PDB file of C-alpha atoms and ligand atoms in Angstrom:
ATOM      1  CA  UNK A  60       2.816  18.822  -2.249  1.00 50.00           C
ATOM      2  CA  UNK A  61       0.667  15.799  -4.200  1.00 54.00           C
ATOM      3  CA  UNK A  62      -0.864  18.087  -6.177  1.00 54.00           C
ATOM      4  CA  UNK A  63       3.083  19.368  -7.220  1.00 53.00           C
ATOM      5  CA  UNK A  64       4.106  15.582  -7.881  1.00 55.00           C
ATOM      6  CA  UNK A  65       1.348  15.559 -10.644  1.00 56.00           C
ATOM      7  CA  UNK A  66       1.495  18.842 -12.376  1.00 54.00           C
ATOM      8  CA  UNK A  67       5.640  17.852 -12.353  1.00 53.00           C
ATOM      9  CA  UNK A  68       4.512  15.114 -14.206  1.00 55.00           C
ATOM     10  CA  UNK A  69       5.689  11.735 -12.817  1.00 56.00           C
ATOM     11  CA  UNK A  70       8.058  10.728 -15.309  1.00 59.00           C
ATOM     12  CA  UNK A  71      10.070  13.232 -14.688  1.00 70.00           C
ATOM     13  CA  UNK A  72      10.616  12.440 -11.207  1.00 81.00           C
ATOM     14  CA  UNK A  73      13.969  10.276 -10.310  1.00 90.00           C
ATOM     15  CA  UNK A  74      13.598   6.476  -9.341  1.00 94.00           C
ATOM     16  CA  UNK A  75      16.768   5.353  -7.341  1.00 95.00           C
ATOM     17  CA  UNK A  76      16.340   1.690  -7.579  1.00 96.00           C
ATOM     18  CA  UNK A  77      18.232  -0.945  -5.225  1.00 95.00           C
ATOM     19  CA  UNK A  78      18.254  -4.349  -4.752  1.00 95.00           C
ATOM     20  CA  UNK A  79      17.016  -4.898  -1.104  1.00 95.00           C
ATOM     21  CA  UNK A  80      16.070  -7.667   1.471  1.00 94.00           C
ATOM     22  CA  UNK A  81      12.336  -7.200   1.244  1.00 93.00           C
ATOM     23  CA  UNK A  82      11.090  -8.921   4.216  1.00 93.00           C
ATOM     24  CA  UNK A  83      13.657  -6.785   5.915  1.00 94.00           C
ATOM     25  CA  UNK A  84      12.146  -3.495   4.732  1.00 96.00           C
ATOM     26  CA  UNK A  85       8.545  -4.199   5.641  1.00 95.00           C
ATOM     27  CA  UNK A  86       9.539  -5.049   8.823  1.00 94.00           C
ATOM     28  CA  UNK A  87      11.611  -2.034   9.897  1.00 96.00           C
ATOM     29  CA  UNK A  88       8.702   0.047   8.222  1.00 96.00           C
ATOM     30  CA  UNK A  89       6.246  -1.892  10.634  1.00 95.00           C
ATOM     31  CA  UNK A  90       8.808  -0.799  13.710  1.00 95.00           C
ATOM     32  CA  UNK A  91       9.049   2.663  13.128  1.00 94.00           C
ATOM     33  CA  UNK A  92       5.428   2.816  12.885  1.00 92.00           C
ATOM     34  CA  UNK A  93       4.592   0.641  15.830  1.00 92.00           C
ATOM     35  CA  UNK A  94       4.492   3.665  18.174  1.00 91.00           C
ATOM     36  CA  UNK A  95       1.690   5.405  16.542  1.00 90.00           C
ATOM     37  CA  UNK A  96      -0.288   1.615  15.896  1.00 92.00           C
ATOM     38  CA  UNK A  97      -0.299   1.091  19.454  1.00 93.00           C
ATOM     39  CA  UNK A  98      -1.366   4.841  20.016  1.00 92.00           C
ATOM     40  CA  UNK A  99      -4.092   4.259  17.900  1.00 90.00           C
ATOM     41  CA  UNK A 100      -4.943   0.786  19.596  1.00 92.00           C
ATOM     42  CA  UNK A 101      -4.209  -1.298  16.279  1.00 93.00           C
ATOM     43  CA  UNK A 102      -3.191  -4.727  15.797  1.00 94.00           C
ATOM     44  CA  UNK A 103      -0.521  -5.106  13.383  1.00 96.00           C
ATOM     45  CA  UNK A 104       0.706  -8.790  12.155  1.00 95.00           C
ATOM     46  CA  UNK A 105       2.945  -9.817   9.362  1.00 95.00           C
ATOM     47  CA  UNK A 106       3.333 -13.329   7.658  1.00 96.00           C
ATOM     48  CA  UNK A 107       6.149 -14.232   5.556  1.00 94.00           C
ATOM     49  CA  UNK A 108       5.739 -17.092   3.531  1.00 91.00           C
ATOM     50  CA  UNK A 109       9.239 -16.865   1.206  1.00 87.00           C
ATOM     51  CA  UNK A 110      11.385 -19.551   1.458  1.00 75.00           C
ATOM     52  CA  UNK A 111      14.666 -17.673   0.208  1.00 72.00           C
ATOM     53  CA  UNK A 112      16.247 -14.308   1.016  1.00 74.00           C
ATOM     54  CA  UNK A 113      16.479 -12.997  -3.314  1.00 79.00           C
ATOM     55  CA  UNK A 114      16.298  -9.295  -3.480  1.00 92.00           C
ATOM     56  CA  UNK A 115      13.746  -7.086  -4.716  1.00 95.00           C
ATOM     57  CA  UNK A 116      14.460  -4.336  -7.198  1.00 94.00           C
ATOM     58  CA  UNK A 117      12.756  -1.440  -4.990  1.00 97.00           C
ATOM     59  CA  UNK A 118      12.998   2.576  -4.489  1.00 97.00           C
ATOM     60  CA  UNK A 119      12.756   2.690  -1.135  1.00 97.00           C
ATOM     61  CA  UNK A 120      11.639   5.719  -0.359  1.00 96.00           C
ATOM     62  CA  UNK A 121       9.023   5.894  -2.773  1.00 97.00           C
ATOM     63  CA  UNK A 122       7.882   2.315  -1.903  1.00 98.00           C
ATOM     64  CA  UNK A 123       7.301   3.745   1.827  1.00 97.00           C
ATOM     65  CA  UNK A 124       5.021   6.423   0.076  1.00 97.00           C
ATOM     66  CA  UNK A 125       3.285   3.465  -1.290  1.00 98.00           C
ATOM     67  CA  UNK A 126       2.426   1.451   2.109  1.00 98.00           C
ATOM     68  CA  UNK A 127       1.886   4.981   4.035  1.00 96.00           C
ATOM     69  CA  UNK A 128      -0.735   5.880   1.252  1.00 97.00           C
ATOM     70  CA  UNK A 129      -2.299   2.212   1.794  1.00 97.00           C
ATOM     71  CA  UNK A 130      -2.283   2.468   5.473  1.00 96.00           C
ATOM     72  CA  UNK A 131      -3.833   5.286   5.714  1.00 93.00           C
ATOM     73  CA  UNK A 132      -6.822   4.744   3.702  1.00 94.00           C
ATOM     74  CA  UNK A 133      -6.697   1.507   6.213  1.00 94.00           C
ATOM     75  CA  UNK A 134      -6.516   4.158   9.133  1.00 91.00           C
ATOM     76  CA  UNK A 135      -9.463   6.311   7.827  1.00 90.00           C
ATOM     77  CA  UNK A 136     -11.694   3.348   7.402  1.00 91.00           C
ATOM     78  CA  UNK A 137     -11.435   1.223  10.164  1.00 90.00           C
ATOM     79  CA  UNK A 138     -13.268   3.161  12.784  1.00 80.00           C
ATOM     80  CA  UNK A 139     -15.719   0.755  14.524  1.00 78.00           C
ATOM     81  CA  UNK A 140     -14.765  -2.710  15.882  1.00 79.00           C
ATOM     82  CA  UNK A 141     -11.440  -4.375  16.188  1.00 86.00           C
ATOM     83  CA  UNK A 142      -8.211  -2.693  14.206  1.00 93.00           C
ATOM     84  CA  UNK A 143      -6.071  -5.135  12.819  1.00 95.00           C
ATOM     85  CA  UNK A 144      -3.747  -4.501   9.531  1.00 96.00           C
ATOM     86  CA  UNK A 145      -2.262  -7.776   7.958  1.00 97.00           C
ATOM     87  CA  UNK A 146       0.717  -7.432   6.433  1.00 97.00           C
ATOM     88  CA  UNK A 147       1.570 -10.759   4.074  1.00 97.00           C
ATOM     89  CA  UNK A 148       4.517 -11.756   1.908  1.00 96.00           C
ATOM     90  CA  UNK A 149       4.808 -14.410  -0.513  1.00 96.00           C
ATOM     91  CA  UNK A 150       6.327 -15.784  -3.784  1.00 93.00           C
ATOM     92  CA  UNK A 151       4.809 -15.810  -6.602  1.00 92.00           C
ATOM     93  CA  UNK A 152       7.137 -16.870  -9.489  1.00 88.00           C
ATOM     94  CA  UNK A 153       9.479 -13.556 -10.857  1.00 89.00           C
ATOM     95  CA  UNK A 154       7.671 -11.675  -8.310  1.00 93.00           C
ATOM     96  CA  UNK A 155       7.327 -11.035  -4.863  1.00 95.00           C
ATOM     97  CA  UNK A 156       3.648 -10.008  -3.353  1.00 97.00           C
ATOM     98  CA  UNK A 157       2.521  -8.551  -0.899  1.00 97.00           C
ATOM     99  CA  UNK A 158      -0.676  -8.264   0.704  1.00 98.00           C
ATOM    100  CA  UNK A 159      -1.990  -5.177   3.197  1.00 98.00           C
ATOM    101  CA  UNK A 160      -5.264  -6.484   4.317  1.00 98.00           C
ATOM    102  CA  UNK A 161      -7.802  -4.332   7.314  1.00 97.00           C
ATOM    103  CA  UNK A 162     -10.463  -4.993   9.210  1.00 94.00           C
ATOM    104  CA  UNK A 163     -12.194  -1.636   7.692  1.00 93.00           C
ATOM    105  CA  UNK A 164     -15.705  -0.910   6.480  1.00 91.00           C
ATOM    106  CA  UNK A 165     -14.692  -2.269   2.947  1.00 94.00           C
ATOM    107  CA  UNK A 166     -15.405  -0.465  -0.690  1.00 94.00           C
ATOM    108  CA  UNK A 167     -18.955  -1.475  -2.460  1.00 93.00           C
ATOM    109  CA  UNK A 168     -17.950  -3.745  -5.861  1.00 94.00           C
ATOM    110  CA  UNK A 169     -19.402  -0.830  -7.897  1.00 93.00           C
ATOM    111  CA  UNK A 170     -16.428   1.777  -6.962  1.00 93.00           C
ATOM    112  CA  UNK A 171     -13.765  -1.276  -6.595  1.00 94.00           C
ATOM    113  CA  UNK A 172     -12.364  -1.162 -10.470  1.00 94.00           C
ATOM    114  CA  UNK A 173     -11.978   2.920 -10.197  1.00 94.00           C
ATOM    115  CA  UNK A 174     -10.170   3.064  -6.463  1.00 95.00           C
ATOM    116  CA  UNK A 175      -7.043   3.408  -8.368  1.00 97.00           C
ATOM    117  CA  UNK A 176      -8.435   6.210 -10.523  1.00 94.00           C
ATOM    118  CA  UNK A 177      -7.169  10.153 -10.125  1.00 92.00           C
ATOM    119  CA  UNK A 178      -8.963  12.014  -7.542  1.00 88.00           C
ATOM    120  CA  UNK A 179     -11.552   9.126  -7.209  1.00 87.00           C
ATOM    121  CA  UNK A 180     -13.749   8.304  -4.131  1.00 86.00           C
ATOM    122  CA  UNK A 181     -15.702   5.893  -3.360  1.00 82.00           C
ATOM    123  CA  UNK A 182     -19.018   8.210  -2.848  1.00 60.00           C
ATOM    124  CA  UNK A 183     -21.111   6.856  -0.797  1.00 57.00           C
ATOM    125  CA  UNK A 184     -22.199   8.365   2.479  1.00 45.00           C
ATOM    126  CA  UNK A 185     -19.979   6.787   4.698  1.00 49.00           C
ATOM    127  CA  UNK A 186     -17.056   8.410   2.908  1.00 54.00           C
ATOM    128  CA  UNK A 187     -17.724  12.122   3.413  1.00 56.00           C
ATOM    129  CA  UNK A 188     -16.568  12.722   6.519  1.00 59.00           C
ATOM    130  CA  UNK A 189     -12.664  11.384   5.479  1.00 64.00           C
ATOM    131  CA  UNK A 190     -11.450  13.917   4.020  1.00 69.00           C
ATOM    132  CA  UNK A 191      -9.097  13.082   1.113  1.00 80.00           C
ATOM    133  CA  UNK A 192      -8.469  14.067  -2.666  1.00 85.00           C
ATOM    134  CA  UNK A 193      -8.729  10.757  -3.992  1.00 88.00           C
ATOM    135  CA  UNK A 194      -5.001  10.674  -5.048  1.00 92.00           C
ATOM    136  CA  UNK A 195      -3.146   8.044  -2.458  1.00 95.00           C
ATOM    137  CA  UNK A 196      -4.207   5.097  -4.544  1.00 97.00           C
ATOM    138  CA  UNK A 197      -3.235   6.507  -7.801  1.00 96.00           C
ATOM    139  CA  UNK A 198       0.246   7.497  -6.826  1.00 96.00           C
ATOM    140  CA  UNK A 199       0.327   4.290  -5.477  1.00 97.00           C
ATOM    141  CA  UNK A 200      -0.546   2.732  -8.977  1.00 97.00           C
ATOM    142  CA  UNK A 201       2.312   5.085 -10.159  1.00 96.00           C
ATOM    143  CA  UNK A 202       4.937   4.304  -8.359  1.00 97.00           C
ATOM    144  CA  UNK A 203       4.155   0.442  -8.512  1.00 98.00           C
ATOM    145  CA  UNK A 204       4.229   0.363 -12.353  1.00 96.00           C
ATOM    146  CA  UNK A 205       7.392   2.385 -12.335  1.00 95.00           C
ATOM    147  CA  UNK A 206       8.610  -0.795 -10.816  1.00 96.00           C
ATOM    148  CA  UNK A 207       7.476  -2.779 -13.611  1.00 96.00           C
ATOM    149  CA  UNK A 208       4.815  -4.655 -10.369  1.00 97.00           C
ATOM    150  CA  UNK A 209       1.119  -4.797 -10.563  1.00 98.00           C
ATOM    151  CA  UNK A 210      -1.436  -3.439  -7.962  1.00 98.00           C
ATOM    152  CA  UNK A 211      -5.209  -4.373  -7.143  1.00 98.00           C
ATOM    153  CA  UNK A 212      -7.794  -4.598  -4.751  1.00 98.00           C
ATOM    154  CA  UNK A 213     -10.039  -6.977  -2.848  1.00 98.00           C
ATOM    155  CA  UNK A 214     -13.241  -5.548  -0.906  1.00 97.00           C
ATOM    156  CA  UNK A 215     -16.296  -6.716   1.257  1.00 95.00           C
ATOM    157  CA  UNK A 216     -18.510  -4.173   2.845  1.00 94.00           C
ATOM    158  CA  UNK A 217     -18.489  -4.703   6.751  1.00 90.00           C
ATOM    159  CA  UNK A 218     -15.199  -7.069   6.255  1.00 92.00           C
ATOM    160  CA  UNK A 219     -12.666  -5.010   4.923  1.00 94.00           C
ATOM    161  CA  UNK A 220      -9.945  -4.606   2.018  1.00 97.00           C
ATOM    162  CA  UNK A 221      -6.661  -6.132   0.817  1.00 98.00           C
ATOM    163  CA  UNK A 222      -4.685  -4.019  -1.743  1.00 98.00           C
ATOM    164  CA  UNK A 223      -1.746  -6.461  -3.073  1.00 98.00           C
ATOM    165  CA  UNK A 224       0.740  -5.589  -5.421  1.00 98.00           C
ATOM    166  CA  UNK A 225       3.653  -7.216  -6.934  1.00 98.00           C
ATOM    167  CA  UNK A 226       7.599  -6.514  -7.100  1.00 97.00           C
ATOM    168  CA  UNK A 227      10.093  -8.705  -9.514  1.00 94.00           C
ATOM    169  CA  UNK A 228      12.977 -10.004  -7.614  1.00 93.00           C
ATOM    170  CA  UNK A 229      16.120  -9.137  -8.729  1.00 90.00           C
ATOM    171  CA  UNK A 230      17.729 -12.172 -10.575  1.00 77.00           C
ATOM    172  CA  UNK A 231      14.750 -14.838 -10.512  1.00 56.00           C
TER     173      UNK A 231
HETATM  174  N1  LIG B1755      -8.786   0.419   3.026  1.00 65.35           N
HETATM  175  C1  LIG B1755      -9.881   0.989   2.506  1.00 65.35           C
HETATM  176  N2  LIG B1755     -11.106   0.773   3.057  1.00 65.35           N
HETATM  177  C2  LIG B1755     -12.214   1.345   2.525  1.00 65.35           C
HETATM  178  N3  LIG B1755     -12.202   2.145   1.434  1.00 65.35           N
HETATM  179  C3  LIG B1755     -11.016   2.391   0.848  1.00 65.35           C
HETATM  180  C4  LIG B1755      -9.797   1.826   1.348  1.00 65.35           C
HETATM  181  N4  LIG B1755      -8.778   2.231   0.545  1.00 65.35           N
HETATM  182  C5  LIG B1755      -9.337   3.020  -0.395  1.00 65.35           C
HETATM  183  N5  LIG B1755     -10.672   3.131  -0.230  1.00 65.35           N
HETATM  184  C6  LIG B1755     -11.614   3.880  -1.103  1.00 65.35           C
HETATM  185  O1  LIG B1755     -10.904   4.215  -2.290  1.00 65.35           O
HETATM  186  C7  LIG B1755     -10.952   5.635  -2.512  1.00 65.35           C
HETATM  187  C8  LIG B1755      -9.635   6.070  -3.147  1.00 65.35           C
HETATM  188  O2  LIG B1755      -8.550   5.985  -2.223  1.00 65.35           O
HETATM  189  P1  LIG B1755      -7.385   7.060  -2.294  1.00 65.35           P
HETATM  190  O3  LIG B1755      -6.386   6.718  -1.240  1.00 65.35           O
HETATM  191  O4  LIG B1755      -6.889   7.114  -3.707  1.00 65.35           O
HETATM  192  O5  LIG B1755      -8.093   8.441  -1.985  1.00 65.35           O
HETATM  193  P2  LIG B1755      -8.505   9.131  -0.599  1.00 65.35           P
HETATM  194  O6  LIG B1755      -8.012   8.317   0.544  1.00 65.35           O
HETATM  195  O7  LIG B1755      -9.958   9.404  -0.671  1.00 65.35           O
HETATM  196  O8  LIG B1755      -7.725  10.525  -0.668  1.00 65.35           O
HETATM  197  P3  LIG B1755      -6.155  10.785  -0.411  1.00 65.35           P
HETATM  198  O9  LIG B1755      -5.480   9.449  -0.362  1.00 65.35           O
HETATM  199  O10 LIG B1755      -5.727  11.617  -1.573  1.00 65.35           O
HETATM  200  O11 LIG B1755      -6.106  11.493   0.908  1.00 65.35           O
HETATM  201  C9  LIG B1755     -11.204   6.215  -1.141  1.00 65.35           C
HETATM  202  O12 LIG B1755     -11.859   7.454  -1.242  1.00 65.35           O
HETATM  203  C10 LIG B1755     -12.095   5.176  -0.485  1.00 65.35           C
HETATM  204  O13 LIG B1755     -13.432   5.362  -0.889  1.00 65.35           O
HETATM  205 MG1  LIG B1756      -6.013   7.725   0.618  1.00 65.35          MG
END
């Protein structure tokens, strides 16, 4: 089905942008999920540091592909020790960002700039035994710039990763 959404090349594929209560969204995403984070005996906290209730200019359904895709690369590498994801919200200008930060086994500073890269992965020995195609980050990239926002990472090894990206309110 990925591979389909490529060879379709993206442009072609509809957007159905809405105005919507961000803090809202993330929050009912982090609900339906909680079942299987509990399952899977991990820790999930959000922090919301926005001070007014403006509305973000979001596909919704294609901004959940974006957080599953980011969560589960979260999933995949946090194996050993405690499992928390962060989930963090804040202002910043135009834009809103937001922060999805683990407690994972991190990405070395060598792969970091190419995460976001087509069927790139991180290849170091650790990695093998994930599985993957290397695609969840780009079509994360994809869908983000389709919604005019930026998206980037921050890795240590044996800390873990934050991949934050950036959506523009809708009348700011
Ligand atoms: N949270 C994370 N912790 C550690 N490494 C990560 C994390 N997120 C991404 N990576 C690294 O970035 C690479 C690219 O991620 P991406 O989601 O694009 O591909 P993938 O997870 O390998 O495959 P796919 O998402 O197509 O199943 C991964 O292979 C992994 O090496
Ligand atoms: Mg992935």
């Amino acid at each position: 089905m990925i591979y389909f959404f490529f060879k379709a090349g993206f442009k072609k594929i509809q957007f159905n942008f809405e105005a919507i209560d961000i803090v809202h969204y993330i929050k009912y995403f982090i609900d339906e999920l909680s079942w299987d984070f509990e399952e899977q005996d991990i820790k999930v906290q959000c922090k919301v540091d926005v001070d007014t209730n403006e509305l973000v200019i979001v596909d919704r359904e294609k901004l959940k592909r974006v957080l599953v895709n980011i969560i589960q690369n979260s999933l995949k590498h946090m194996k050993k020790g405690e499992k928390i994801i962060r989930f963090s919200v804040v202002e910043r200008g135009h834009n809103i960002e937001i922060e999805i930060n683990d407690y994972g086994d991190g990405i070395d500073p060598a792969s970091l700039p190419y995460i976001f890269d087509r069927f790139y992965r991180a290849d170091s020995a650790r990695n093998t035994v994930t599985g993957g195609s290397g695609l969840g980050l780009a079509i994360a990239k994809q869908i983000i710039s389709e919604h005019g926002g930026e998206i980037w990472a921050a890795s240590e090894i044996g800390k873990g990763t934050s991949i934050f990206f950036t959506l523009r309110y809708a009348k700011k």
